Short mmCIF file of N, CA, C and O in Angstrom, two decimals:
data_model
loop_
_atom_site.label_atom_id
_atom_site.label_comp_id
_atom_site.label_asym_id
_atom_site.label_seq_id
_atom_site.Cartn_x
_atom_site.Cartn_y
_atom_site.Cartn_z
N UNK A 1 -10.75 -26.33 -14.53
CA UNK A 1 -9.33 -26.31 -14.78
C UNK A 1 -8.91 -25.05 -15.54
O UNK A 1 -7.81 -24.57 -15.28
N UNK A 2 -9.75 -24.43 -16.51
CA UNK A 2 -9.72 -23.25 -16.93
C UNK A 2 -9.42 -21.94 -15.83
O UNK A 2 -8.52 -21.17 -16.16
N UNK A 3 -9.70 -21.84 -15.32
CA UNK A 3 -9.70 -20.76 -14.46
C UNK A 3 -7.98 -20.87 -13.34
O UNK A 3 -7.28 -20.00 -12.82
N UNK A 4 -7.90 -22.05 -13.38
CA UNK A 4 -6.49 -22.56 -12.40
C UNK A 4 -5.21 -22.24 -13.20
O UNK A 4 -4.12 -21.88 -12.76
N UNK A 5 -5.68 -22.52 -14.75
CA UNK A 5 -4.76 -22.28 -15.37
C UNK A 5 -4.39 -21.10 -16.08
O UNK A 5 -3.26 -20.92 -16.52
N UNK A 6 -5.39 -20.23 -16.19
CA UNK A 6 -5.87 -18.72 -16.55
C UNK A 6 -4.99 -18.09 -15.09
O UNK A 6 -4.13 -17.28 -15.43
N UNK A 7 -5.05 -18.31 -13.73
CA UNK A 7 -4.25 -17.92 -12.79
C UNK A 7 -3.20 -18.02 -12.70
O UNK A 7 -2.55 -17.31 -11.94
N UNK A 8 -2.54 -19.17 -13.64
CA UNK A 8 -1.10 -19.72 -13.39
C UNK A 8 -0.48 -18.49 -14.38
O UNK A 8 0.26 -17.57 -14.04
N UNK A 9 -1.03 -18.80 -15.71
CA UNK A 9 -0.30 -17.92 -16.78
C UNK A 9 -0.35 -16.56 -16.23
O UNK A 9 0.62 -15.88 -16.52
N UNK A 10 -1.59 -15.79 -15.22
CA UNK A 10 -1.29 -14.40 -15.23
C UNK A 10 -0.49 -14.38 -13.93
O UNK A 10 -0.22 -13.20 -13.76
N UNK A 11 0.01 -15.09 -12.96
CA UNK A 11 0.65 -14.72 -11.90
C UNK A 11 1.67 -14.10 -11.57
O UNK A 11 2.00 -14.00 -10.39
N UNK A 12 2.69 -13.33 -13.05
CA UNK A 12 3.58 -12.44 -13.15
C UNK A 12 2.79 -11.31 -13.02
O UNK A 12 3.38 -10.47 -12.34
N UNK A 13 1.77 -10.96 -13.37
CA UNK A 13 0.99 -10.00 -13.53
C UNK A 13 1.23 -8.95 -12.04
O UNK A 13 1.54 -7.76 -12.08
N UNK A 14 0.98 -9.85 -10.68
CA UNK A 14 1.15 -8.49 -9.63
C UNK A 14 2.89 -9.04 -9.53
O UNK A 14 3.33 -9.87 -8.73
N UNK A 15 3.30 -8.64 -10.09
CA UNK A 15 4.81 -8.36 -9.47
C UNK A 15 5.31 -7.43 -8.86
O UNK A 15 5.14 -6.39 -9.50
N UNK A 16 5.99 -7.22 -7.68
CA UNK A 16 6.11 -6.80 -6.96
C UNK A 16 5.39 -5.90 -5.91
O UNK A 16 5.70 -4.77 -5.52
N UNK A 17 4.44 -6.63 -5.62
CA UNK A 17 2.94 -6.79 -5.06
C UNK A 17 3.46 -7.86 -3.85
O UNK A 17 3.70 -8.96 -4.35
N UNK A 18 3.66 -7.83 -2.55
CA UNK A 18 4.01 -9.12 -1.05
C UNK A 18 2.96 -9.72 -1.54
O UNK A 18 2.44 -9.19 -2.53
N UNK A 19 2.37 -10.93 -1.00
CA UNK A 19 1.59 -11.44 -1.12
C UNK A 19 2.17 -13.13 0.19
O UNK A 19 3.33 -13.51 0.38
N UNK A 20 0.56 -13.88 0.96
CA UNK A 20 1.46 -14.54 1.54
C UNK A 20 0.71 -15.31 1.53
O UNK A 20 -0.24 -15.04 2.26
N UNK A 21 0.61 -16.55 0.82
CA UNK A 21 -0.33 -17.86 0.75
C UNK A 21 -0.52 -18.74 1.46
O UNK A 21 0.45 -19.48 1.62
N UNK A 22 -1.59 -19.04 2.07
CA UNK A 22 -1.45 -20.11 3.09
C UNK A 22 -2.61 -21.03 2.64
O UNK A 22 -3.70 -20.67 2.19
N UNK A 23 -2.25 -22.03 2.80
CA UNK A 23 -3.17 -23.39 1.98
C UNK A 23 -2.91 -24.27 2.90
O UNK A 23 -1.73 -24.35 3.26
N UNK A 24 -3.94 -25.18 3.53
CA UNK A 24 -3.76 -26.24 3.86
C UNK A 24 -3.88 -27.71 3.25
O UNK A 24 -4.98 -28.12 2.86
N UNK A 25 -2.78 -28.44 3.17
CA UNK A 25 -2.06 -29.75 2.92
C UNK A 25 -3.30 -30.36 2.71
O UNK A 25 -3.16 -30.94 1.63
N UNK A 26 -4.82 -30.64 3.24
CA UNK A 26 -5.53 -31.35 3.13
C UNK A 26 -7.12 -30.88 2.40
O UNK A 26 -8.20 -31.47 2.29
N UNK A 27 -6.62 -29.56 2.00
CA UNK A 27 -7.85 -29.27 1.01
C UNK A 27 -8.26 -29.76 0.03
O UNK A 27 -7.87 -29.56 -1.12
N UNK A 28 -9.32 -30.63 0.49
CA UNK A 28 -9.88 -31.23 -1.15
C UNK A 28 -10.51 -30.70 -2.17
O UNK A 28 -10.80 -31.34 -3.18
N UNK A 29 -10.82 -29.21 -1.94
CA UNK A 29 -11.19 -28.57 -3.23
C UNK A 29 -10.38 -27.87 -4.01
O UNK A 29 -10.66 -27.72 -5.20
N UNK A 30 -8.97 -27.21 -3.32
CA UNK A 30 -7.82 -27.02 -4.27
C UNK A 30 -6.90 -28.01 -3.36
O UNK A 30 -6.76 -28.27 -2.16
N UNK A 31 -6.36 -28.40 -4.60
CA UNK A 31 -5.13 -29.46 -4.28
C UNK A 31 -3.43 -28.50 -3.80
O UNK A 31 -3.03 -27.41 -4.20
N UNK A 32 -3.10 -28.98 -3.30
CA UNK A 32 -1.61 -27.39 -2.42
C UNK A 32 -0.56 -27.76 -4.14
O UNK A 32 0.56 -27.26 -4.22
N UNK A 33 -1.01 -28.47 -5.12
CA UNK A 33 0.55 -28.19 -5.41
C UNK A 33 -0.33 -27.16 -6.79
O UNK A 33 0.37 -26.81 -7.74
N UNK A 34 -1.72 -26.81 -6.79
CA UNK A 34 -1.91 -25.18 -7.11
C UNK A 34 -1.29 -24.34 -6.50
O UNK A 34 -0.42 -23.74 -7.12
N UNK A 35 -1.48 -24.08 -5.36
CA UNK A 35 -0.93 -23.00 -4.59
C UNK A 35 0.52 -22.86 -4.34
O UNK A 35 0.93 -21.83 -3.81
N UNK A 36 1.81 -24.33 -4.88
CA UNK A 36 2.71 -24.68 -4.92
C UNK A 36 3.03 -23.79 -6.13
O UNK A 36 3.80 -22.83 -6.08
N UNK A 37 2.33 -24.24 -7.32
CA UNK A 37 2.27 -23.40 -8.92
C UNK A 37 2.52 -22.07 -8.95
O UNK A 37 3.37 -21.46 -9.61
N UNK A 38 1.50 -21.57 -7.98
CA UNK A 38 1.32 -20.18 -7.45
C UNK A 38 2.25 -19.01 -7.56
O UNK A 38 2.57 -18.04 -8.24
N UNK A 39 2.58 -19.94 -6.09
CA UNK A 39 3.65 -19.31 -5.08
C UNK A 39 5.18 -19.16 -6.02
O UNK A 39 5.90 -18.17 -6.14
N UNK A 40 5.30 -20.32 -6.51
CA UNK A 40 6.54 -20.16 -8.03
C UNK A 40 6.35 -19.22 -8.55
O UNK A 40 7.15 -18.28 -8.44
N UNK A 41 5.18 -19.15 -9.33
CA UNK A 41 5.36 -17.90 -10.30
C UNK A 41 4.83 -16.81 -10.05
O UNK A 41 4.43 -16.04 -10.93
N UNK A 42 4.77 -16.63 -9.09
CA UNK A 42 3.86 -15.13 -8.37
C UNK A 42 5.68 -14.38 -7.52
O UNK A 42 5.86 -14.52 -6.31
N UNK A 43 6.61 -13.74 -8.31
CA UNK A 43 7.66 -13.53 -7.75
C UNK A 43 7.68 -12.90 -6.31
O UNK A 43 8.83 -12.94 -5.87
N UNK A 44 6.85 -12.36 -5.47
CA UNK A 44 6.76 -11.68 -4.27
C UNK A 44 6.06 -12.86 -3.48
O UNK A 44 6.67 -13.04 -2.43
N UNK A 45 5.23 -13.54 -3.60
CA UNK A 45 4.20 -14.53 -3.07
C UNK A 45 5.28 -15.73 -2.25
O UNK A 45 6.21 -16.35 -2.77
N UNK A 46 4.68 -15.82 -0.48
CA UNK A 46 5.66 -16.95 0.11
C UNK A 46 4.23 -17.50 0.20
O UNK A 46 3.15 -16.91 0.08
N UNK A 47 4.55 -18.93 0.47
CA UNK A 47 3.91 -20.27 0.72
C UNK A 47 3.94 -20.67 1.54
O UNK A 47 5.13 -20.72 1.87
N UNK A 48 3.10 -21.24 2.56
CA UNK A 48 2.79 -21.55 3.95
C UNK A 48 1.93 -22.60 3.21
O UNK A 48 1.23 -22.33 2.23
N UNK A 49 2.07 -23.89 3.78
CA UNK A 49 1.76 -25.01 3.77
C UNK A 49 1.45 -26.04 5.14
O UNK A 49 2.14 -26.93 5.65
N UNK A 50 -0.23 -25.38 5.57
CA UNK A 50 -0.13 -25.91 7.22
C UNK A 50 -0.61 -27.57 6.67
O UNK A 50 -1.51 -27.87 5.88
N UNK A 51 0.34 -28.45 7.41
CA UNK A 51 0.28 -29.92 7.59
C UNK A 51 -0.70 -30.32 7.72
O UNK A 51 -1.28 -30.98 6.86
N UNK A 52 -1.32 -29.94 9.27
CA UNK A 52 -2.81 -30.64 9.50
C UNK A 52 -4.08 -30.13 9.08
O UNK A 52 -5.08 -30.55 9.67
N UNK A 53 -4.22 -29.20 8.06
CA UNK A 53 -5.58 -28.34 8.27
C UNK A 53 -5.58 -28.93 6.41
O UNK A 53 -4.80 -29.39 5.58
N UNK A 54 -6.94 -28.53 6.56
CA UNK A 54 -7.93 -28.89 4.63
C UNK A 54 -8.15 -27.46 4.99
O UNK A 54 -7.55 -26.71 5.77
N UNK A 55 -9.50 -27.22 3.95
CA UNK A 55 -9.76 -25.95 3.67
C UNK A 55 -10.21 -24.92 4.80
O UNK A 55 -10.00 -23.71 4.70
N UNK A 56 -10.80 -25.48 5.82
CA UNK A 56 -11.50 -24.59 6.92
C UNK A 56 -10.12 -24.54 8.13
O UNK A 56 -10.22 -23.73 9.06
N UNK A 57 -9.21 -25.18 8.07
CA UNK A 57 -8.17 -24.50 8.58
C UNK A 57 -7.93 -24.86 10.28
O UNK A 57 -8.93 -24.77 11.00
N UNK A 58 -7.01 -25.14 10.71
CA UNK A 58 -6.86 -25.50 12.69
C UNK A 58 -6.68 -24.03 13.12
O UNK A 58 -7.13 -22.97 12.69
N UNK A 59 -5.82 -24.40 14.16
CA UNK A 59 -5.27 -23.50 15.11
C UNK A 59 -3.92 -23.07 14.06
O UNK A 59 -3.68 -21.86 13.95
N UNK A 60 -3.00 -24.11 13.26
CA UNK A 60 -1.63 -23.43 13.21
C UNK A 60 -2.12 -22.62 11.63
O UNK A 60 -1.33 -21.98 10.94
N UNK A 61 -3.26 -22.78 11.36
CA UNK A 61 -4.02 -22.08 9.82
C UNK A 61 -4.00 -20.71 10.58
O UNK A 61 -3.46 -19.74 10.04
N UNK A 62 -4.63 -20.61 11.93
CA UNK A 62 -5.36 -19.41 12.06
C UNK A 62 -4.30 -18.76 12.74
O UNK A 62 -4.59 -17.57 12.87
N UNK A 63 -3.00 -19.10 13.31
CA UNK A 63 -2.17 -18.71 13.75
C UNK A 63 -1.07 -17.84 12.47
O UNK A 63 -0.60 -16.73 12.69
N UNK A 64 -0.87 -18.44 11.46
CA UNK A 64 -0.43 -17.81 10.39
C UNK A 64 -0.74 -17.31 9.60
O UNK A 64 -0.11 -16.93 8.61
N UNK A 65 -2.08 -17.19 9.95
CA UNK A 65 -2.80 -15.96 8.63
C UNK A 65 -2.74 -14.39 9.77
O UNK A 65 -2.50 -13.25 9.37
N UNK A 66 -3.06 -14.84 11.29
CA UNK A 66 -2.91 -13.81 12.06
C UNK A 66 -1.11 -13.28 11.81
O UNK A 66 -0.82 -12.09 11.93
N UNK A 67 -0.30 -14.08 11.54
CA UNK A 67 0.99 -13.77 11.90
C UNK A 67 1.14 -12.90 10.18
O UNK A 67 2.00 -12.06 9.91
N UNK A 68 0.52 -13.19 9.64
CA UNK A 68 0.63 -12.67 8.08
C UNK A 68 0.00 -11.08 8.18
O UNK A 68 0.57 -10.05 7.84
N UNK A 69 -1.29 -11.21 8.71
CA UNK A 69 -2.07 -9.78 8.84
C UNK A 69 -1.04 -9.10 9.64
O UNK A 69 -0.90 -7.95 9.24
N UNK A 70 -0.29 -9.39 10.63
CA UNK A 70 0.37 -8.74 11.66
C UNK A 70 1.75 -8.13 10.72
O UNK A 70 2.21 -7.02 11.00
N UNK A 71 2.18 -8.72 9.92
CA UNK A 71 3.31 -8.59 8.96
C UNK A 71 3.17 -7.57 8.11
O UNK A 71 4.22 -7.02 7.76
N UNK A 72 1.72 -6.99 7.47
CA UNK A 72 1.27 -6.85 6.78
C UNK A 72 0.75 -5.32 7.00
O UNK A 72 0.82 -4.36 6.24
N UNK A 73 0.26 -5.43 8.18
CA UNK A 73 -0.09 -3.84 9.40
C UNK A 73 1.20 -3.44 9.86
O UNK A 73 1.08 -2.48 10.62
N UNK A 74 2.34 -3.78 9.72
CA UNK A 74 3.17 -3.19 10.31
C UNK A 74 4.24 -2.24 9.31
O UNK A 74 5.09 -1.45 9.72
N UNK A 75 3.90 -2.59 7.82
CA UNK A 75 4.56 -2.18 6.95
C UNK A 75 4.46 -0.49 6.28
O UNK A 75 5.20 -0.16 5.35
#
């Protein structure tokens, strides 16, 4: 819990830094409303929250991390 919360307090830290989080709804080793925490206080950081995927991720995981890299190369 140390370390989750050591991330929360520094997440002003990259400001104005994009950043684009994608977590799936059913990860049992981080719970999404970390990455919920996150995404709040990380002011540049959006949140993608795929429905059906845990940590190893489906098709709409791997579809929006591609759509993120693609966002990301084009800048």
């Amino acid at each position: 819990m140390a370390g989750r919360d050591q991330l929360l307090r520094n997440a002003h830290k990259p400001a104005g830094i994009p950043a684009v989080l994608i977590h799936g709804r059913h990860d049992m080793g981080s719970p999404v409303q970390t990455a919920w925490e996150l995404a709040k206080a990380w002011p540049d950081a959006r949140l993608h929250i795929i429905e059906d995927s845990g940590h190893a991720g489906r098709d709409a995981m791997q579809d929006t991390v591609r759509t993120a890299i693609e966002e990301f190369k084009n800048r």
